[in-house]
């Protein structure tokens, strides 16, 4: 008699115990009454390729991958989505029919969060100013261009990192000096902080914000604190603002849907649960 397997998923990293993804997926499993489990998977670098290939045999239907495995996962995957390939990293893997499918949902999470916070956002109305040029910036630039933003104004402390991104995206990305970031605000319709500046316990966000205007939408990927200095100043200037917590929640939606067969909702209850301790 064959037994019906309980689907497993998890998040692989090293270290991984800090990840709140099990809390997030656990909430959805419980809310929708789905028999499944989502666990922390601490896997050492030398074990990662074998561990990944063996997961389906153990009952895993998919997993998230985080630091330091986002690039290595792409190398092992059999099928890669265009957006994961553009971003050069994967965060969501699905095991199906003996194959590993790799996707990157960070950019999707970014735009889904903005749309949920500001349904009237009109990305095509003008350029987006992107502060920072790390992995998050790359995913967000892909998503902004896909949403119809006509131009990306990119600024980063280390100009070479911004230039490297620009060379991958071509003419729609224009690089400006970090010292001129405050002036570049005047040219933008959408403003996104993708750096870690302003995060609790880290360096302050010091870009000059005098040029913020009420017709702009401002969003930050930092969500500790939820209301960052950037968002507070933007609100004072009359801008629409969207905090960064929802990006983390929305990026998890496509994986949950693929693995457990239900498209989950990002609710206020879930936001509060993620903020708790
Ligand atoms: P992620 O992959 O999560 O985006 P990352 O690759 O470490 O993280 O990128 C962090 C971003 O924050 C980078 O753009 C980084 O600028 P550099 O390219 O100059 O390193 C930016 N950043 C981090 N600390 C900063 C600081 N003190 N001042 C200005 N920018 C900073």
PDB file of C-alpha atoms and ligand atoms in Angstrom:
ATOM      1  CA  UNK A   1       0.000   0.000   0.000  1.00  0.00           C
ATOM      2  CA  UNK A   2       1.538   3.350  -0.958  1.00  0.00           C
ATOM      3  CA  UNK A   3       1.464   6.034   1.687  1.00  0.00           C
ATOM      4  CA  UNK A   4       0.630   9.650   0.813  1.00  0.00           C
ATOM      5  CA  UNK A   5       3.799  11.701   1.431  1.00  0.00           C
ATOM      6  CA  UNK A   6       3.638  14.909   3.455  1.00  0.00           C
ATOM      7  CA  UNK A   7       5.348  17.597   1.331  1.00  0.00           C
ATOM      8  CA  UNK A   8       8.450  19.178   2.832  1.00  0.00           C
ATOM      9  CA  UNK A   9      10.129  22.491   2.022  1.00  0.00           C
ATOM     10  CA  UNK A  10      12.743  24.580   3.796  1.00  0.00           C
ATOM     11  CA  UNK A  11      15.361  27.291   3.623  1.00  0.00           C
ATOM     12  CA  UNK A  12      19.022  26.391   3.084  1.00  0.00           C
ATOM     13  CA  UNK A  13      21.781  28.663   4.327  1.00  0.00           C
ATOM     14  CA  UNK A  14      24.881  28.756   6.466  1.00  0.00           C
ATOM     15  CA  UNK A  15      24.189  30.181   9.020  1.00  0.00           C
ATOM     16  CA  UNK A  16      20.399  29.850   8.885  1.00  0.00           C
ATOM     17  CA  UNK A  17      18.924  29.824  12.403  1.00  0.00           C
ATOM     18  CA  UNK A  18      18.038  33.562  12.160  1.00  0.00           C
ATOM     19  CA  UNK A  19      15.791  33.036   9.101  1.00  0.00           C
ATOM     20  CA  UNK A  20      12.142  33.889   9.604  1.00  0.00           C
ATOM     21  CA  UNK A  21      11.042  31.961   6.518  1.00  0.00           C
ATOM     22  CA  UNK A  22       9.899  28.909   8.559  1.00  0.00           C
ATOM     23  CA  UNK A  23       7.655  31.206  10.617  1.00  0.00           C
ATOM     24  CA  UNK A  24       6.226  32.736   7.438  1.00  0.00           C
ATOM     25  CA  UNK A  25       5.535  29.446   5.635  1.00  0.00           C
ATOM     26  CA  UNK A  26       4.416  27.808   8.884  1.00  0.00           C
ATOM     27  CA  UNK A  27       1.760  30.527   9.264  1.00  0.00           C
ATOM     28  CA  UNK A  28       0.453  29.885   5.760  1.00  0.00           C
ATOM     29  CA  UNK A  29       0.449  26.075   6.206  1.00  0.00           C
ATOM     30  CA  UNK A  30      -1.588  26.483   9.380  1.00  0.00           C
ATOM     31  CA  UNK A  31      -3.910  29.153   7.956  1.00  0.00           C
ATOM     32  CA  UNK A  32      -4.816  27.034   4.930  1.00  0.00           C
ATOM     33  CA  UNK A  33      -4.873  23.711   6.806  1.00  0.00           C
ATOM     34  CA  UNK A  34      -2.207  22.185   4.569  1.00  0.00           C
ATOM     35  CA  UNK A  35      -0.386  19.071   5.770  1.00  0.00           C
ATOM     36  CA  UNK A  36       3.224  20.072   5.090  1.00  0.00           C
ATOM     37  CA  UNK A  37       6.388  21.220   6.847  1.00  0.00           C
ATOM     38  CA  UNK A  38       8.880  24.037   6.210  1.00  0.00           C
ATOM     39  CA  UNK A  39      12.187  23.816   8.078  1.00  0.00           C
ATOM     40  CA  UNK A  40      15.590  25.470   8.629  1.00  0.00           C
ATOM     41  CA  UNK A  41      18.336  23.562   6.805  1.00  0.00           C
ATOM     42  CA  UNK A  42      21.863  24.367   7.926  1.00  0.00           C
ATOM     43  CA  UNK A  43      24.067  22.875   5.218  1.00  0.00           C
ATOM     44  CA  UNK A  44      27.840  23.291   4.941  1.00  0.00           C
ATOM     45  CA  UNK A  45      29.350  24.514   1.673  1.00  0.00           C
ATOM     46  CA  UNK A  46      31.003  21.221   0.697  1.00  0.00           C
ATOM     47  CA  UNK A  47      27.710  19.364   1.235  1.00  0.00           C
ATOM     48  CA  UNK A  48      25.451  21.763  -0.668  1.00  0.00           C
ATOM     49  CA  UNK A  49      25.418  20.150  -4.172  1.00  0.00           C
ATOM     50  CA  UNK A  50      24.790  16.607  -2.880  1.00  0.00           C
ATOM     51  CA  UNK A  51      22.281  17.780  -0.294  1.00  0.00           C
ATOM     52  CA  UNK A  52      20.295  19.622  -2.955  1.00  0.00           C
ATOM     53  CA  UNK A  53      20.262  16.671  -5.363  1.00  0.00           C
ATOM     54  CA  UNK A  54      19.117  14.294  -2.613  1.00  0.00           C
ATOM     55  CA  UNK A  55      16.319  16.442  -1.231  1.00  0.00           C
ATOM     56  CA  UNK A  56      13.547  15.121  -3.512  1.00  0.00           C
ATOM     57  CA  UNK A  57      14.222  11.563  -2.287  1.00  0.00           C
ATOM     58  CA  UNK A  58      13.659  12.787   1.269  1.00  0.00           C
ATOM     59  CA  UNK A  59      10.248  14.193   0.387  1.00  0.00           C
ATOM     60  CA  UNK A  60      11.188  17.816  -0.365  1.00  0.00           C
ATOM     61  CA  UNK A  61       9.104  19.506  -3.051  1.00  0.00           C
ATOM     62  CA  UNK A  62      11.243  22.624  -3.055  1.00  0.00           C
ATOM     63  CA  UNK A  63      13.303  25.036  -1.006  1.00  0.00           C
ATOM     64  CA  UNK A  64      14.505  28.563  -0.642  1.00  0.00           C
ATOM     65  CA  UNK A  65      18.218  29.248  -0.755  1.00  0.00           C
ATOM     66  CA  UNK A  66      19.912  32.162   0.900  1.00  0.00           C
ATOM     67  CA  UNK A  67      23.442  33.391   1.611  1.00  0.00           C
ATOM     68  CA  UNK A  68      25.910  31.910   0.574  1.00  0.00           C
ATOM     69  CA  UNK A  69      24.063  29.633  -1.883  1.00  0.00           C
ATOM     70  CA  UNK A  70      22.113  31.946  -4.198  1.00  0.00           C
ATOM     71  CA  UNK A  71      24.669  31.731  -7.015  1.00  0.00           C
ATOM     72  CA  UNK A  72      25.718  28.088  -6.442  1.00  0.00           C
ATOM     73  CA  UNK A  73      22.058  27.022  -6.716  1.00  0.00           C
ATOM     74  CA  UNK A  74      21.881  28.402 -10.274  1.00  0.00           C
ATOM     75  CA  UNK A  75      24.898  26.322 -11.266  1.00  0.00           C
ATOM     76  CA  UNK A  76      23.231  23.126 -10.062  1.00  0.00           C
ATOM     77  CA  UNK A  77      19.716  23.803 -11.417  1.00  0.00           C
ATOM     78  CA  UNK A  78      18.459  22.082 -14.570  1.00  0.00           C
ATOM     79  CA  UNK A  79      15.985  24.803 -15.602  1.00  0.00           C
ATOM     80  CA  UNK A  80      16.399  28.526 -14.835  1.00  0.00           C
ATOM     81  CA  UNK A  81      13.802  31.276 -15.281  1.00  0.00           C
ATOM     82  CA  UNK A  82      14.757  34.350 -17.313  1.00  0.00           C
ATOM     83  CA  UNK A  83      14.547  36.579 -14.271  1.00  0.00           C
ATOM     84  CA  UNK A  84      16.867  34.341 -12.211  1.00  0.00           C
ATOM     85  CA  UNK A  85      19.278  34.293 -15.095  1.00  0.00           C
ATOM     86  CA  UNK A  86      19.137  38.140 -15.422  1.00  0.00           C
ATOM     87  CA  UNK A  87      19.675  38.529 -11.690  1.00  0.00           C
ATOM     88  CA  UNK A  88      22.436  35.894 -11.651  1.00  0.00           C
ATOM     89  CA  UNK A  89      21.127  34.273  -8.470  1.00  0.00           C
ATOM     90  CA  UNK A  90      18.303  31.990  -7.327  1.00  0.00           C
ATOM     91  CA  UNK A  91      16.236  32.110  -4.154  1.00  0.00           C
ATOM     92  CA  UNK A  92      13.426  29.620  -4.921  1.00  0.00           C
ATOM     93  CA  UNK A  93      13.952  26.037  -6.117  1.00  0.00           C
ATOM     94  CA  UNK A  94      11.288  23.522  -7.080  1.00  0.00           C
ATOM     95  CA  UNK A  95      11.894  19.786  -7.461  1.00  0.00           C
ATOM     96  CA  UNK A  96       9.694  18.224 -10.108  1.00  0.00           C
ATOM     97  CA  UNK A  97       9.974  15.220 -12.462  1.00  0.00           C
ATOM     98  CA  UNK A  98      13.603  14.621 -11.453  1.00  0.00           C
ATOM     99  CA  UNK A  99      14.629  18.176 -12.266  1.00  0.00           C
ATOM    100  CA  UNK A 100      15.635  21.226 -10.210  1.00  0.00           C
ATOM    101  CA  UNK A 101      13.855  24.413 -11.352  1.00  0.00           C
ATOM    102  CA  UNK A 102      15.445  27.693 -10.196  1.00  0.00           C
ATOM    103  CA  UNK A 103      13.726  31.048  -9.927  1.00  0.00           C
ATOM    104  CA  UNK A 104      14.443  34.391  -8.290  1.00  0.00           C
ATOM    105  CA  UNK A 105      11.375  35.996  -6.731  1.00  0.00           C
ATOM    106  CA  UNK A 106      13.083  38.963  -4.999  1.00  0.00           C
ATOM    107  CA  UNK A 107      12.135  41.442  -7.725  1.00  0.00           C
ATOM    108  CA  UNK A 108       8.585  40.056  -7.841  1.00  0.00           C
ATOM    109  CA  UNK A 109       8.445  40.500  -4.034  1.00  0.00           C
ATOM    110  CA  UNK A 110       9.557  44.103  -4.432  1.00  0.00           C
ATOM    111  CA  UNK A 111       6.910  45.092  -6.972  1.00  0.00           C
ATOM    112  CA  UNK A 112       4.120  43.058  -5.366  1.00  0.00           C
ATOM    113  CA  UNK A 113       4.853  44.887  -2.104  1.00  0.00           C
ATOM    114  CA  UNK A 114       4.741  48.294  -3.792  1.00  0.00           C
ATOM    115  CA  UNK A 115       1.468  47.454  -5.594  1.00  0.00           C
ATOM    116  CA  UNK A 116      -0.108  46.220  -2.365  1.00  0.00           C
ATOM    117  CA  UNK A 117       1.013  49.349  -0.454  1.00  0.00           C
ATOM    118  CA  UNK A 118       0.252  51.804  -3.263  1.00  0.00           C
ATOM    119  CA  UNK A 119      -2.184  50.390  -5.839  1.00  0.00           C
ATOM    120  CA  UNK A 120      -2.095  53.741  -7.682  1.00  0.00           C
ATOM    121  CA  UNK A 121       1.688  53.630  -8.308  1.00  0.00           C
ATOM    122  CA  UNK A 122       2.379  54.575 -11.949  1.00  0.00           C
ATOM    123  CA  UNK A 123       5.877  53.219 -12.668  1.00  0.00           C
ATOM    124  CA  UNK A 124       5.852  54.531 -16.239  1.00  0.00           C
ATOM    125  CA  UNK A 125       5.455  58.174 -15.166  1.00  0.00           C
ATOM    126  CA  UNK A 126       9.187  58.757 -14.694  1.00  0.00           C
ATOM    127  CA  UNK A 127      12.635  57.475 -13.774  1.00  0.00           C
ATOM    128  CA  UNK A 128      13.353  55.460 -10.648  1.00  0.00           C
ATOM    129  CA  UNK A 129      16.316  56.398  -8.466  1.00  0.00           C
ATOM    130  CA  UNK A 130      17.941  53.243  -7.079  1.00  0.00           C
ATOM    131  CA  UNK A 131      20.349  53.702  -4.175  1.00  0.00           C
ATOM    132  CA  UNK A 132      22.830  50.820  -3.931  1.00  0.00           C
ATOM    133  CA  UNK A 133      24.213  48.286  -6.395  1.00  0.00           C
ATOM    134  CA  UNK A 134      24.279  44.923  -4.570  1.00  0.00           C
ATOM    135  CA  UNK A 135      22.264  41.763  -5.194  1.00  0.00           C
ATOM    136  CA  UNK A 136      19.006  43.340  -4.034  1.00  0.00           C
ATOM    137  CA  UNK A 137      19.497  46.301  -6.403  1.00  0.00           C
ATOM    138  CA  UNK A 138      19.980  43.932  -9.348  1.00  0.00           C
ATOM    139  CA  UNK A 139      16.707  42.092  -8.635  1.00  0.00           C
ATOM    140  CA  UNK A 140      14.847  45.367  -8.087  1.00  0.00           C
ATOM    141  CA  UNK A 141      16.167  46.937 -11.306  1.00  0.00           C
ATOM    142  CA  UNK A 142      14.938  43.907 -13.300  1.00  0.00           C
ATOM    143  CA  UNK A 143      11.517  44.255 -11.657  1.00  0.00           C
ATOM    144  CA  UNK A 144      11.317  48.041 -12.136  1.00  0.00           C
ATOM    145  CA  UNK A 145      12.164  47.775 -15.847  1.00  0.00           C
ATOM    146  CA  UNK A 146       9.631  44.947 -16.247  1.00  0.00           C
ATOM    147  CA  UNK A 147       7.007  47.178 -14.601  1.00  0.00           C
ATOM    148  CA  UNK A 148       7.534  49.874 -17.216  1.00  0.00           C
ATOM    149  CA  UNK A 149       9.871  52.327 -15.452  1.00  0.00           C
ATOM    150  CA  UNK A 150      11.395  54.256 -18.397  1.00  0.00           C
ATOM    151  CA  UNK A 151      14.839  54.878 -16.853  1.00  0.00           C
ATOM    152  CA  UNK A 152      16.878  53.833 -13.815  1.00  0.00           C
ATOM    153  CA  UNK A 153      19.099  56.432 -12.169  1.00  0.00           C
ATOM    154  CA  UNK A 154      21.603  54.329 -10.236  1.00  0.00           C
ATOM    155  CA  UNK A 155      23.858  55.608  -7.491  1.00  0.00           C
ATOM    156  CA  UNK A 156      26.215  53.718  -5.206  1.00  0.00           C
ATOM    157  CA  UNK A 157      29.025  54.461  -2.763  1.00  0.00           C
ATOM    158  CA  UNK A 158      31.412  52.385  -4.903  1.00  0.00           C
ATOM    159  CA  UNK A 159      30.864  53.679  -8.432  1.00  0.00           C
ATOM    160  CA  UNK A 160      32.501  50.623 -10.028  1.00  0.00           C
ATOM    161  CA  UNK A 161      29.732  48.376  -8.638  1.00  0.00           C
ATOM    162  CA  UNK A 162      27.090  50.644 -10.179  1.00  0.00           C
ATOM    163  CA  UNK A 163      28.949  50.663 -13.513  1.00  0.00           C
ATOM    164  CA  UNK A 164      29.083  46.858 -13.473  1.00  0.00           C
ATOM    165  CA  UNK A 165      25.298  46.734 -13.083  1.00  0.00           C
ATOM    166  CA  UNK A 166      24.793  49.349 -15.794  1.00  0.00           C
ATOM    167  CA  UNK A 167      26.867  47.353 -18.259  1.00  0.00           C
ATOM    168  CA  UNK A 168      24.446  44.418 -17.817  1.00  0.00           C
ATOM    169  CA  UNK A 169      21.312  46.518 -18.347  1.00  0.00           C
ATOM    170  CA  UNK A 170      22.381  48.952 -21.084  1.00  0.00           C
ATOM    171  CA  UNK A 171      20.986  52.343 -22.003  1.00  0.00           C
ATOM    172  CA  UNK A 172      18.041  52.380 -19.589  1.00  0.00           C
ATOM    173  CA  UNK A 173      20.415  52.668 -16.614  1.00  0.00           C
ATOM    174  CA  UNK A 174      22.282  55.928 -15.926  1.00  0.00           C
ATOM    175  CA  UNK A 175      24.884  56.112 -13.146  1.00  0.00           C
ATOM    176  CA  UNK A 176      25.283  59.214 -10.986  1.00  0.00           C
ATOM    177  CA  UNK A 177      27.885  59.856  -8.285  1.00  0.00           C
ATOM    178  CA  UNK A 178      26.933  58.898  -4.723  1.00  0.00           C
ATOM    179  CA  UNK A 179      27.735  62.452  -3.572  1.00  0.00           C
ATOM    180  CA  UNK A 180      25.062  63.687  -6.010  1.00  0.00           C
ATOM    181  CA  UNK A 181      22.353  61.232  -4.855  1.00  0.00           C
ATOM    182  CA  UNK A 182      20.437  64.048  -3.112  1.00  0.00           C
ATOM    183  CA  UNK A 183      20.283  66.086  -6.342  1.00  0.00           C
ATOM    184  CA  UNK A 184      19.223  63.027  -8.371  1.00  0.00           C
ATOM    185  CA  UNK A 185      16.092  62.754  -6.200  1.00  0.00           C
ATOM    186  CA  UNK A 186      14.692  65.735  -8.123  1.00  0.00           C
ATOM    187  CA  UNK A 187      14.674  63.721 -11.397  1.00  0.00           C
ATOM    188  CA  UNK A 188      12.933  60.627 -10.003  1.00  0.00           C
ATOM    189  CA  UNK A 189       9.303  59.560  -9.787  1.00  0.00           C
ATOM    190  CA  UNK A 190      10.098  56.454  -7.699  1.00  0.00           C
ATOM    191  CA  UNK A 191      12.903  56.285  -5.117  1.00  0.00           C
ATOM    192  CA  UNK A 192      14.221  52.982  -3.730  1.00  0.00           C
ATOM    193  CA  UNK A 193      16.843  52.403  -1.051  1.00  0.00           C
ATOM    194  CA  UNK A 194      18.429  48.984  -1.625  1.00  0.00           C
ATOM    195  CA  UNK A 195      21.409  49.594   0.688  1.00  0.00           C
ATOM    196  CA  UNK A 196      21.580  48.532   4.313  1.00  0.00           C
ATOM    197  CA  UNK A 197      21.841  52.200   5.399  1.00  0.00           C
ATOM    198  CA  UNK A 198      19.356  53.062   8.118  1.00  0.00           C
ATOM    199  CA  UNK A 199      19.131  49.524   9.486  1.00  0.00           C
ATOM    200  CA  UNK A 200      18.957  49.280  13.272  1.00  0.00           C
ATOM    201  CA  UNK A 201      22.477  49.033  14.684  1.00  0.00           C
ATOM    202  CA  UNK A 202      24.117  49.990  11.356  1.00  0.00           C
ATOM    203  CA  UNK A 203      25.346  53.210   9.702  1.00  0.00           C
ATOM    204  CA  UNK A 204      22.875  56.072   9.361  1.00  0.00           C
ATOM    205  CA  UNK A 205      21.167  56.952   6.075  1.00  0.00           C
ATOM    206  CA  UNK A 206      22.791  60.306   5.305  1.00  0.00           C
ATOM    207  CA  UNK A 207      21.717  61.202   1.757  1.00  0.00           C
ATOM    208  CA  UNK A 208      20.331  64.754   1.518  1.00  0.00           C
ATOM    209  CA  UNK A 209      16.543  64.482   1.268  1.00  0.00           C
ATOM    210  CA  UNK A 210      15.665  68.171   0.749  1.00  0.00           C
ATOM    211  CA  UNK A 211      14.537  67.531  -2.851  1.00  0.00           C
ATOM    212  CA  UNK A 212      11.772  65.041  -1.990  1.00  0.00           C
ATOM    213  CA  UNK A 213       8.379  66.073  -3.432  1.00  0.00           C
ATOM    214  CA  UNK A 214       4.795  65.062  -2.769  1.00  0.00           C
ATOM    215  CA  UNK A 215       4.346  63.430  -6.203  1.00  0.00           C
ATOM    216  CA  UNK A 216       7.020  60.798  -5.517  1.00  0.00           C
ATOM    217  CA  UNK A 217       6.773  57.240  -4.210  1.00  0.00           C
ATOM    218  CA  UNK A 218       9.535  56.248  -1.785  1.00  0.00           C
ATOM    219  CA  UNK A 219      10.329  52.724  -0.649  1.00  0.00           C
ATOM    220  CA  UNK A 220      13.060  51.143   1.453  1.00  0.00           C
ATOM    221  CA  UNK A 221      14.156  47.504   1.599  1.00  0.00           C
ATOM    222  CA  UNK A 222      15.269  48.022   5.206  1.00  0.00           C
ATOM    223  CA  UNK A 223      12.465  46.969   7.591  1.00  0.00           C
ATOM    224  CA  UNK A 224      14.185  47.120  10.971  1.00  0.00           C
ATOM    225  CA  UNK A 225      12.985  49.672  11.922  1.00  0.00           C
ATOM    226  CA  UNK A 226       9.824  49.487   9.842  1.00  0.00           C
ATOM    227  CA  UNK A 227       9.693  53.257   9.520  1.00  0.00           C
ATOM    228  CA  UNK A 228      13.237  54.215   8.500  1.00  0.00           C
ATOM    229  CA  UNK A 229      14.682  57.739   8.486  1.00  0.00           C
ATOM    230  CA  UNK A 230      14.163  57.799   4.682  1.00  0.00           C
ATOM    231  CA  UNK A 231      10.473  56.856   4.978  1.00  0.00           C
ATOM    232  CA  UNK A 232       9.866  59.321   7.817  1.00  0.00           C
ATOM    233  CA  UNK A 233      11.409  62.190   5.840  1.00  0.00           C
ATOM    234  CA  UNK A 234       9.502  61.159   2.714  1.00  0.00           C
ATOM    235  CA  UNK A 235       6.252  61.154   4.635  1.00  0.00           C
ATOM    236  CA  UNK A 236       6.996  64.658   5.967  1.00  0.00           C
ATOM    237  CA  UNK A 237       7.525  65.806   2.365  1.00  0.00           C
ATOM    238  CA  UNK A 238       4.093  64.380   1.456  1.00  0.00           C
ATOM    239  CA  UNK A 239       5.405  61.420  -0.584  1.00  0.00           C
ATOM    240  CA  UNK A 240       3.638  58.077  -0.716  1.00  0.00           C
ATOM    241  CA  UNK A 241       5.772  55.546   1.167  1.00  0.00           C
ATOM    242  CA  UNK A 242       5.966  51.737   1.261  1.00  0.00           C
ATOM    243  CA  UNK A 243       7.993  49.915   3.938  1.00  0.00           C
ATOM    244  CA  UNK A 244      10.270  46.968   3.187  1.00  0.00           C
ATOM    245  CA  UNK A 245       8.679  44.205   5.247  1.00  0.00           C
ATOM    246  CA  UNK A 246       6.259  43.207   2.517  1.00  0.00           C
ATOM    247  CA  UNK A 247       9.072  42.480   0.049  1.00  0.00           C
ATOM    248  CA  UNK A 248      10.224  39.637   2.302  1.00  0.00           C
ATOM    249  CA  UNK A 249       6.677  38.310   2.584  1.00  0.00           C
ATOM    250  CA  UNK A 250       5.704  38.626  -1.084  1.00  0.00           C
ATOM    251  CA  UNK A 251       8.923  37.015  -2.378  1.00  0.00           C
ATOM    252  CA  UNK A 252       7.806  33.845  -0.593  1.00  0.00           C
ATOM    253  CA  UNK A 253       4.401  33.673  -2.327  1.00  0.00           C
ATOM    254  CA  UNK A 254       5.410  31.994  -5.643  1.00  0.00           C
ATOM    255  CA  UNK A 255       7.396  29.239  -3.854  1.00  0.00           C
ATOM    256  CA  UNK A 256       4.581  28.431  -1.426  1.00  0.00           C
ATOM    257  CA  UNK A 257       2.098  28.270  -4.278  1.00  0.00           C
ATOM    258  CA  UNK A 258       4.300  25.936  -6.360  1.00  0.00           C
ATOM    259  CA  UNK A 259       5.130  23.609  -3.466  1.00  0.00           C
ATOM    260  CA  UNK A 260       1.839  23.475  -1.576  1.00  0.00           C
ATOM    261  CA  UNK A 261      -0.711  24.316  -4.295  1.00  0.00           C
ATOM    262  CA  UNK A 262      -2.288  27.401  -2.720  1.00  0.00           C
ATOM    263  CA  UNK A 263      -1.540  31.049  -3.478  1.00  0.00           C
ATOM    264  CA  UNK A 264      -1.146  32.593  -0.008  1.00  0.00           C
ATOM    265  CA  UNK A 265      -2.214  36.090   1.095  1.00  0.00           C
ATOM    266  CA  UNK A 266       0.067  38.689   2.662  1.00  0.00           C
ATOM    267  CA  UNK A 267      -2.120  39.973   5.488  1.00  0.00           C
ATOM    268  CA  UNK A 268      -1.692  42.464   8.327  1.00  0.00           C
ATOM    269  CA  UNK A 269      -1.821  39.508  10.729  1.00  0.00           C
ATOM    270  CA  UNK A 270       1.181  37.975   8.965  1.00  0.00           C
ATOM    271  CA  UNK A 271       3.082  41.284   9.059  1.00  0.00           C
ATOM    272  CA  UNK A 272       2.535  41.519  12.818  1.00  0.00           C
ATOM    273  CA  UNK A 273       3.611  37.907  13.305  1.00  0.00           C
ATOM    274  CA  UNK A 274       6.868  38.575  11.420  1.00  0.00           C
ATOM    275  CA  UNK A 275       7.572  41.683  13.490  1.00  0.00           C
ATOM    276  CA  UNK A 276       7.048  39.881  16.792  1.00  0.00           C
ATOM    277  CA  UNK A 277      10.333  38.976  18.589  1.00  0.00           C
TER     278      UNK A 277
HETATM  279  P1  LIG B   1      22.596  42.873  -1.010  1.00  0.00           P
HETATM  280  O1  LIG B   1      23.097  41.742  -1.845  1.00  0.00           O
HETATM  281  O2  LIG B   1      21.669  42.447   0.086  1.00  0.00           O
HETATM  282  O3  LIG B   1      22.039  43.994  -1.815  1.00  0.00           O
HETATM  283  P2  LIG B   1      25.282  43.883  -0.710  1.00  0.00           P
HETATM  284  O4  LIG B   1      25.680  43.240  -1.966  1.00  0.00           O
HETATM  285  O5  LIG B   1      26.200  43.779   0.434  1.00  0.00           O
HETATM  286  O6  LIG B   1      23.865  43.390  -0.187  1.00  0.00           O
HETATM  287  O7  LIG B   1      24.979  45.428  -1.045  1.00  0.00           O
HETATM  288  C1  LIG B   1      24.841  46.345  -0.088  1.00  0.00           C
HETATM  289  C2  LIG B   1      24.694  47.730  -0.742  1.00  0.00           C
HETATM  290  O8  LIG B   1      24.710  48.662   0.323  1.00  0.00           O
HETATM  291  C3  LIG B   1      25.840  48.098  -1.680  1.00  0.00           C
HETATM  292  O9  LIG B   1      25.331  48.929  -2.700  1.00  0.00           O
HETATM  293  C4  LIG B   1      26.757  48.870  -0.754  1.00  0.00           C
HETATM  294  O10 LIG B   1      27.591  49.799  -1.407  1.00  0.00           O
HETATM  295  P3  LIG B   1      29.084  49.379  -1.966  1.00  0.00           P
HETATM  296  O11 LIG B   1      28.846  48.755  -3.307  1.00  0.00           O
HETATM  297  O12 LIG B   1      29.816  50.650  -2.038  1.00  0.00           O
HETATM  298  O13 LIG B   1      29.639  48.417  -0.962  1.00  0.00           O
HETATM  299  C5  LIG B   1      25.759  49.608   0.089  1.00  0.00           C
HETATM  300  N1  LIG B   1      26.318  50.036   1.365  1.00  0.00           N
HETATM  301  C6  LIG B   1      26.607  49.265   2.426  1.00  0.00           C
HETATM  302  N2  LIG B   1      27.121  50.020   3.443  1.00  0.00           N
HETATM  303  C7  LIG B   1      27.138  51.303   2.993  1.00  0.00           C
HETATM  304  C8  LIG B   1      27.539  52.553   3.559  1.00  0.00           C
HETATM  305  N3  LIG B   1      28.026  52.636   4.798  1.00  0.00           N
HETATM  306  N4  LIG B   1      27.417  53.673   2.811  1.00  0.00           N
HETATM  307  C9  LIG B   1      26.918  53.601   1.541  1.00  0.00           C
HETATM  308  N5  LIG B   1      26.515  52.442   0.951  1.00  0.00           N
HETATM  309  C10 LIG B   1      26.628  51.311   1.668  1.00  0.00           C
END
